């Protein structure tokens, strides 16, 4: 999306510091939490999973390591996947984070082919990077090859008309109101087909 190194905007969004690592999940506590969230007794959960009550009790109390077969039964009984047994629950704490970017605000990051305005720039450790871009480029030759980076990306045309080039698809002409969602590891570039520079909203995932 820029003619600067592909990760530049991603690095800008992550410049607040090192990434956080989730602590390992206590399987027993996780199973107990899932069971209680459903208001099930040990007997009900064991019956649902097709396990003996004593077996489930030992798992919850860390007194035994379940076999993979037992894990599958637990997952089916709790109506989740096996990996979710080892995945911390989504944070239940409401952070209340919010950032409003007025039309005349935003952090500008201009390049030869695009003029970016980063949105919600005050928020750190975001999971998405939203930005508005004015498309200066008119030809693919203005780019130094394909742009690729980690994550997925959403593009929404705000004004004008653009042509979206991607590595594995035919070019797509898009007008105001059109949108595209794509794998950002696939090479991609955008040029303006309008007499005036087109503008688009881009949202890039950071996780």
PDB file of C-alpha atoms in Angstrom:
ATOM      1  CA  UNK A   1       0.000   0.000   0.000  1.00  0.00           C
ATOM      2  CA  UNK A   2       3.028   2.232  -0.007  1.00  0.00           C
ATOM      3  CA  UNK A   3       6.179   2.483  -2.043  1.00  0.00           C
ATOM      4  CA  UNK A   4       8.175   2.523   1.202  1.00  0.00           C
ATOM      5  CA  UNK A   5       9.110  -0.840   2.819  1.00  0.00           C
ATOM      6  CA  UNK A   6       5.849  -2.844   3.196  1.00  0.00           C
ATOM      7  CA  UNK A   7       6.070  -3.083   6.975  1.00  0.00           C
ATOM      8  CA  UNK A   8       6.576   0.608   7.611  1.00  0.00           C
ATOM      9  CA  UNK A   9       3.005   1.432   8.616  1.00  0.00           C
ATOM     10  CA  UNK A  10       2.768  -1.779  10.627  1.00  0.00           C
ATOM     11  CA  UNK A  11       5.903  -0.775  12.515  1.00  0.00           C
ATOM     12  CA  UNK A  12       4.435   2.654  13.172  1.00  0.00           C
ATOM     13  CA  UNK A  13       1.356   1.045  14.713  1.00  0.00           C
ATOM     14  CA  UNK A  14       3.463  -1.241  16.912  1.00  0.00           C
ATOM     15  CA  UNK A  15       6.090   1.254  18.007  1.00  0.00           C
ATOM     16  CA  UNK A  16       4.605   1.466  21.509  1.00  0.00           C
ATOM     17  CA  UNK A  17       6.683  -1.460  22.731  1.00  0.00           C
ATOM     18  CA  UNK A  18       7.115  -5.217  22.854  1.00  0.00           C
ATOM     19  CA  UNK A  19       4.199  -7.515  22.277  1.00  0.00           C
ATOM     20  CA  UNK A  20       2.539  -9.144  25.238  1.00  0.00           C
ATOM     21  CA  UNK A  21       2.607 -12.910  25.743  1.00  0.00           C
ATOM     22  CA  UNK A  22      -0.398 -14.624  27.277  1.00  0.00           C
ATOM     23  CA  UNK A  23       0.344 -16.807  30.322  1.00  0.00           C
ATOM     24  CA  UNK A  24      -0.070 -20.579  29.906  1.00  0.00           C
ATOM     25  CA  UNK A  25      -3.572 -21.867  30.535  1.00  0.00           C
ATOM     26  CA  UNK A  26      -4.327 -24.120  33.530  1.00  0.00           C
ATOM     27  CA  UNK A  27      -6.373 -26.837  31.826  1.00  0.00           C
ATOM     28  CA  UNK A  28      -8.186 -27.858  34.994  1.00  0.00           C
ATOM     29  CA  UNK A  29      -9.171 -24.302  35.842  1.00  0.00           C
ATOM     30  CA  UNK A  30     -10.181 -23.694  32.233  1.00  0.00           C
ATOM     31  CA  UNK A  31     -12.465 -26.754  32.160  1.00  0.00           C
ATOM     32  CA  UNK A  32     -14.021 -25.760  35.487  1.00  0.00           C
ATOM     33  CA  UNK A  33     -14.563 -22.218  34.213  1.00  0.00           C
ATOM     34  CA  UNK A  34     -16.246 -23.483  31.043  1.00  0.00           C
ATOM     35  CA  UNK A  35     -18.433 -25.868  33.007  1.00  0.00           C
ATOM     36  CA  UNK A  36     -19.546 -23.225  35.490  1.00  0.00           C
ATOM     37  CA  UNK A  37     -20.220 -20.749  32.696  1.00  0.00           C
ATOM     38  CA  UNK A  38     -22.858 -23.221  31.522  1.00  0.00           C
ATOM     39  CA  UNK A  39     -24.222 -23.692  35.055  1.00  0.00           C
ATOM     40  CA  UNK A  40     -23.491 -27.411  34.882  1.00  0.00           C
ATOM     41  CA  UNK A  41     -22.718 -29.653  37.829  1.00  0.00           C
ATOM     42  CA  UNK A  42     -19.862 -32.128  37.592  1.00  0.00           C
ATOM     43  CA  UNK A  43     -22.413 -34.854  36.894  1.00  0.00           C
ATOM     44  CA  UNK A  44     -24.069 -32.888  34.095  1.00  0.00           C
ATOM     45  CA  UNK A  45     -20.764 -31.984  32.442  1.00  0.00           C
ATOM     46  CA  UNK A  46     -19.413 -35.514  32.746  1.00  0.00           C
ATOM     47  CA  UNK A  47     -22.576 -36.947  31.217  1.00  0.00           C
ATOM     48  CA  UNK A  48     -22.475 -34.396  28.410  1.00  0.00           C
ATOM     49  CA  UNK A  49     -18.861 -35.321  27.636  1.00  0.00           C
ATOM     50  CA  UNK A  50     -19.306 -39.052  28.091  1.00  0.00           C
ATOM     51  CA  UNK A  51     -16.759 -39.195  30.918  1.00  0.00           C
ATOM     52  CA  UNK A  52     -16.920 -40.556  34.445  1.00  0.00           C
ATOM     53  CA  UNK A  53     -17.611 -37.934  37.100  1.00  0.00           C
ATOM     54  CA  UNK A  54     -14.434 -38.949  38.926  1.00  0.00           C
ATOM     55  CA  UNK A  55     -12.385 -38.491  35.757  1.00  0.00           C
ATOM     56  CA  UNK A  56     -13.719 -34.983  35.185  1.00  0.00           C
ATOM     57  CA  UNK A  57     -13.133 -34.111  38.840  1.00  0.00           C
ATOM     58  CA  UNK A  58      -9.499 -35.232  38.614  1.00  0.00           C
ATOM     59  CA  UNK A  59      -9.012 -33.195  35.425  1.00  0.00           C
ATOM     60  CA  UNK A  60     -10.439 -30.059  37.015  1.00  0.00           C
ATOM     61  CA  UNK A  61      -8.252 -30.499  40.091  1.00  0.00           C
ATOM     62  CA  UNK A  62      -5.089 -31.179  38.141  1.00  0.00           C
ATOM     63  CA  UNK A  63      -4.803 -34.728  39.432  1.00  0.00           C
ATOM     64  CA  UNK A  64      -4.556 -36.328  36.009  1.00  0.00           C
ATOM     65  CA  UNK A  65      -3.525 -35.432  32.476  1.00  0.00           C
ATOM     66  CA  UNK A  66      -6.345 -36.355  30.095  1.00  0.00           C
ATOM     67  CA  UNK A  67      -5.687 -38.373  26.977  1.00  0.00           C
ATOM     68  CA  UNK A  68      -6.366 -36.780  23.622  1.00  0.00           C
ATOM     69  CA  UNK A  69      -9.500 -38.905  23.363  1.00  0.00           C
ATOM     70  CA  UNK A  70     -10.718 -37.457  26.672  1.00  0.00           C
ATOM     71  CA  UNK A  71      -9.893 -33.940  25.460  1.00  0.00           C
ATOM     72  CA  UNK A  72     -11.953 -34.508  22.326  1.00  0.00           C
ATOM     73  CA  UNK A  73     -14.874 -35.734  24.412  1.00  0.00           C
ATOM     74  CA  UNK A  74     -14.583 -32.685  26.658  1.00  0.00           C
ATOM     75  CA  UNK A  75     -14.516 -30.344  23.693  1.00  0.00           C
ATOM     76  CA  UNK A  76     -17.548 -31.988  22.094  1.00  0.00           C
ATOM     77  CA  UNK A  77     -19.425 -31.960  25.396  1.00  0.00           C
ATOM     78  CA  UNK A  78     -18.649 -28.279  25.984  1.00  0.00           C
ATOM     79  CA  UNK A  79     -19.411 -27.473  22.326  1.00  0.00           C
ATOM     80  CA  UNK A  80     -16.001 -25.962  21.641  1.00  0.00           C
ATOM     81  CA  UNK A  81     -12.849 -27.035  19.803  1.00  0.00           C
ATOM     82  CA  UNK A  82      -9.885 -28.770  21.440  1.00  0.00           C
ATOM     83  CA  UNK A  83      -7.609 -25.715  20.974  1.00  0.00           C
ATOM     84  CA  UNK A  84     -10.163 -23.597  22.868  1.00  0.00           C
ATOM     85  CA  UNK A  85      -9.539 -25.740  25.937  1.00  0.00           C
ATOM     86  CA  UNK A  86      -6.035 -24.279  25.979  1.00  0.00           C
ATOM     87  CA  UNK A  87      -6.943 -20.758  24.897  1.00  0.00           C
ATOM     88  CA  UNK A  88      -7.439 -18.048  27.513  1.00  0.00           C
ATOM     89  CA  UNK A  89     -10.945 -16.616  27.406  1.00  0.00           C
ATOM     90  CA  UNK A  90     -11.352 -13.313  25.653  1.00  0.00           C
ATOM     91  CA  UNK A  91     -10.799 -10.536  28.122  1.00  0.00           C
ATOM     92  CA  UNK A  92     -13.961  -9.967  30.065  1.00  0.00           C
ATOM     93  CA  UNK A  93     -12.652  -6.662  31.319  1.00  0.00           C
ATOM     94  CA  UNK A  94     -14.189  -3.735  29.439  1.00  0.00           C
ATOM     95  CA  UNK A  95     -11.383  -1.305  28.712  1.00  0.00           C
ATOM     96  CA  UNK A  96     -13.581   1.454  27.362  1.00  0.00           C
ATOM     97  CA  UNK A  97     -10.885   2.454  24.869  1.00  0.00           C
ATOM     98  CA  UNK A  98     -12.005   4.907  22.236  1.00  0.00           C
ATOM     99  CA  UNK A  99     -10.409   7.428  19.923  1.00  0.00           C
ATOM    100  CA  UNK A 100     -12.166  10.010  17.785  1.00  0.00           C
ATOM    101  CA  UNK A 101     -10.279  11.424  14.799  1.00  0.00           C
ATOM    102  CA  UNK A 102     -11.810  14.569  13.323  1.00  0.00           C
ATOM    103  CA  UNK A 103     -11.822  15.095   9.571  1.00  0.00           C
ATOM    104  CA  UNK A 104      -9.013  17.645   9.740  1.00  0.00           C
ATOM    105  CA  UNK A 105      -6.941  15.539  12.137  1.00  0.00           C
ATOM    106  CA  UNK A 106      -4.845  12.399  11.689  1.00  0.00           C
ATOM    107  CA  UNK A 107      -1.131  11.723  11.389  1.00  0.00           C
ATOM    108  CA  UNK A 108       0.042  12.270   7.763  1.00  0.00           C
ATOM    109  CA  UNK A 109       2.515   9.835   6.191  1.00  0.00           C
ATOM    110  CA  UNK A 110       3.112  10.837   2.571  1.00  0.00           C
ATOM    111  CA  UNK A 111       4.952   8.773  -0.052  1.00  0.00           C
ATOM    112  CA  UNK A 112       5.442   9.088  -3.788  1.00  0.00           C
ATOM    113  CA  UNK A 113       2.388   6.956  -4.604  1.00  0.00           C
ATOM    114  CA  UNK A 114       0.070   7.452  -1.617  1.00  0.00           C
ATOM    115  CA  UNK A 115      -0.677  10.082   0.976  1.00  0.00           C
ATOM    116  CA  UNK A 116      -1.725   8.312   4.171  1.00  0.00           C
ATOM    117  CA  UNK A 117      -3.490   9.797   7.177  1.00  0.00           C
ATOM    118  CA  UNK A 118      -3.315   7.462  10.174  1.00  0.00           C
ATOM    119  CA  UNK A 119      -6.547   7.327  12.188  1.00  0.00           C
ATOM    120  CA  UNK A 120      -6.920   6.625  15.927  1.00  0.00           C
ATOM    121  CA  UNK A 121      -3.193   7.279  16.121  1.00  0.00           C
ATOM    122  CA  UNK A 122      -3.324   8.016  19.854  1.00  0.00           C
ATOM    123  CA  UNK A 123      -4.280   4.411  20.669  1.00  0.00           C
ATOM    124  CA  UNK A 124      -1.360   2.060  21.220  1.00  0.00           C
ATOM    125  CA  UNK A 125      -1.296  -1.718  20.815  1.00  0.00           C
ATOM    126  CA  UNK A 126      -4.218  -1.644  18.418  1.00  0.00           C
ATOM    127  CA  UNK A 127      -5.386  -4.827  16.735  1.00  0.00           C
ATOM    128  CA  UNK A 128      -6.280  -2.913  13.579  1.00  0.00           C
ATOM    129  CA  UNK A 129      -4.560  -0.083  11.765  1.00  0.00           C
ATOM    130  CA  UNK A 130      -7.130   2.234  10.121  1.00  0.00           C
ATOM    131  CA  UNK A 131      -5.999   4.940   7.744  1.00  0.00           C
ATOM    132  CA  UNK A 132      -7.272   7.123   4.935  1.00  0.00           C
ATOM    133  CA  UNK A 133      -5.222   7.308   1.753  1.00  0.00           C
ATOM    134  CA  UNK A 134      -5.125   9.637  -1.223  1.00  0.00           C
ATOM    135  CA  UNK A 135      -4.028   7.631  -4.252  1.00  0.00           C
ATOM    136  CA  UNK A 136      -1.414   9.543  -6.225  1.00  0.00           C
ATOM    137  CA  UNK A 137      -0.192   6.678  -8.409  1.00  0.00           C
ATOM    138  CA  UNK A 138      -1.663   6.318 -11.897  1.00  0.00           C
ATOM    139  CA  UNK A 139       0.399   3.398 -13.231  1.00  0.00           C
ATOM    140  CA  UNK A 140       1.775   0.138 -11.813  1.00  0.00           C
ATOM    141  CA  UNK A 141       5.215   1.170 -13.016  1.00  0.00           C
ATOM    142  CA  UNK A 142       5.287   3.819 -10.280  1.00  0.00           C
ATOM    143  CA  UNK A 143       5.642   1.071  -7.671  1.00  0.00           C
ATOM    144  CA  UNK A 144       8.826  -0.780  -6.830  1.00  0.00           C
ATOM    145  CA  UNK A 145       7.226  -4.204  -7.176  1.00  0.00           C
ATOM    146  CA  UNK A 146       4.387  -5.726  -5.155  1.00  0.00           C
ATOM    147  CA  UNK A 147       3.559  -4.650  -1.631  1.00  0.00           C
ATOM    148  CA  UNK A 148       3.137  -7.531   0.828  1.00  0.00           C
ATOM    149  CA  UNK A 149       2.879  -7.726   4.599  1.00  0.00           C
ATOM    150  CA  UNK A 150       1.425  -9.888   7.350  1.00  0.00           C
ATOM    151  CA  UNK A 151      -2.279  -9.878   8.155  1.00  0.00           C
ATOM    152  CA  UNK A 152      -5.460  -9.203   6.243  1.00  0.00           C
ATOM    153  CA  UNK A 153      -6.709  -5.952   4.804  1.00  0.00           C
ATOM    154  CA  UNK A 154      -9.971  -4.163   4.050  1.00  0.00           C
ATOM    155  CA  UNK A 155     -10.228  -1.436   1.412  1.00  0.00           C
ATOM    156  CA  UNK A 156     -13.223   0.898   0.932  1.00  0.00           C
ATOM    157  CA  UNK A 157     -13.377   3.503  -1.841  1.00  0.00           C
ATOM    158  CA  UNK A 158     -14.407   6.918  -0.492  1.00  0.00           C
ATOM    159  CA  UNK A 159     -14.110   9.083  -3.613  1.00  0.00           C
ATOM    160  CA  UNK A 160     -13.144   8.620  -7.230  1.00  0.00           C
ATOM    161  CA  UNK A 161     -12.264   5.383  -8.966  1.00  0.00           C
ATOM    162  CA  UNK A 162      -9.342   3.025  -8.359  1.00  0.00           C
ATOM    163  CA  UNK A 163      -7.887  -0.121  -9.849  1.00  0.00           C
ATOM    164  CA  UNK A 164      -6.853  -2.812  -7.385  1.00  0.00           C
ATOM    165  CA  UNK A 165      -4.004  -4.982  -8.631  1.00  0.00           C
ATOM    166  CA  UNK A 166      -3.345  -8.262  -6.824  1.00  0.00           C
ATOM    167  CA  UNK A 167      -0.825 -11.008  -7.404  1.00  0.00           C
ATOM    168  CA  UNK A 168      -3.285 -13.835  -8.067  1.00  0.00           C
ATOM    169  CA  UNK A 169      -6.343 -12.082  -9.540  1.00  0.00           C
ATOM    170  CA  UNK A 170      -7.194  -9.946 -12.520  1.00  0.00           C
ATOM    171  CA  UNK A 171      -7.198  -6.181 -11.785  1.00  0.00           C
ATOM    172  CA  UNK A 172     -10.480  -4.910 -10.338  1.00  0.00           C
ATOM    173  CA  UNK A 173     -11.883  -1.436 -11.030  1.00  0.00           C
ATOM    174  CA  UNK A 174     -13.669  -0.020  -8.003  1.00  0.00           C
ATOM    175  CA  UNK A 175     -15.859   3.054  -7.537  1.00  0.00           C
ATOM    176  CA  UNK A 176     -17.108   4.991  -4.524  1.00  0.00           C
ATOM    177  CA  UNK A 177     -18.786   2.592  -2.102  1.00  0.00           C
ATOM    178  CA  UNK A 178     -17.025  -0.521  -3.417  1.00  0.00           C
ATOM    179  CA  UNK A 179     -14.870  -2.529  -1.036  1.00  0.00           C
ATOM    180  CA  UNK A 180     -12.432  -5.433  -0.995  1.00  0.00           C
ATOM    181  CA  UNK A 181     -11.126  -7.729   1.744  1.00  0.00           C
ATOM    182  CA  UNK A 182      -7.966  -9.690   0.985  1.00  0.00           C
ATOM    183  CA  UNK A 183      -4.938 -11.545   2.269  1.00  0.00           C
ATOM    184  CA  UNK A 184      -2.246  -8.893   2.639  1.00  0.00           C
ATOM    185  CA  UNK A 185       0.583 -11.424   2.183  1.00  0.00           C
ATOM    186  CA  UNK A 186      -0.563 -11.527  -1.446  1.00  0.00           C
ATOM    187  CA  UNK A 187       1.110  -8.844  -3.540  1.00  0.00           C
ATOM    188  CA  UNK A 188      -1.163  -5.818  -4.015  1.00  0.00           C
ATOM    189  CA  UNK A 189      -1.105  -2.232  -5.289  1.00  0.00           C
ATOM    190  CA  UNK A 190      -3.743   0.423  -5.990  1.00  0.00           C
ATOM    191  CA  UNK A 191      -3.769   3.169  -8.622  1.00  0.00           C
ATOM    192  CA  UNK A 192      -6.229   5.987  -9.227  1.00  0.00           C
ATOM    193  CA  UNK A 193      -8.264   6.038 -12.442  1.00  0.00           C
ATOM    194  CA  UNK A 194      -9.863   9.400 -11.642  1.00  0.00           C
ATOM    195  CA  UNK A 195      -8.760  12.755 -13.013  1.00  0.00           C
ATOM    196  CA  UNK A 196      -8.350  13.775  -9.373  1.00  0.00           C
ATOM    197  CA  UNK A 197      -6.670  11.593  -6.781  1.00  0.00           C
ATOM    198  CA  UNK A 198      -9.078   8.989  -5.442  1.00  0.00           C
ATOM    199  CA  UNK A 199      -9.359   8.469  -1.687  1.00  0.00           C
ATOM    200  CA  UNK A 200      -9.863   5.204   0.139  1.00  0.00           C
ATOM    201  CA  UNK A 201     -10.169   3.871   3.670  1.00  0.00           C
ATOM    202  CA  UNK A 202      -7.759   1.065   4.501  1.00  0.00           C
ATOM    203  CA  UNK A 203      -7.929  -1.140   7.612  1.00  0.00           C
ATOM    204  CA  UNK A 204      -5.023  -3.527   8.194  1.00  0.00           C
ATOM    205  CA  UNK A 205      -5.037  -6.257  10.848  1.00  0.00           C
ATOM    206  CA  UNK A 206      -2.111  -6.198  13.271  1.00  0.00           C
ATOM    207  CA  UNK A 207      -2.630  -9.655  14.819  1.00  0.00           C
TER     208      UNK A 207
END
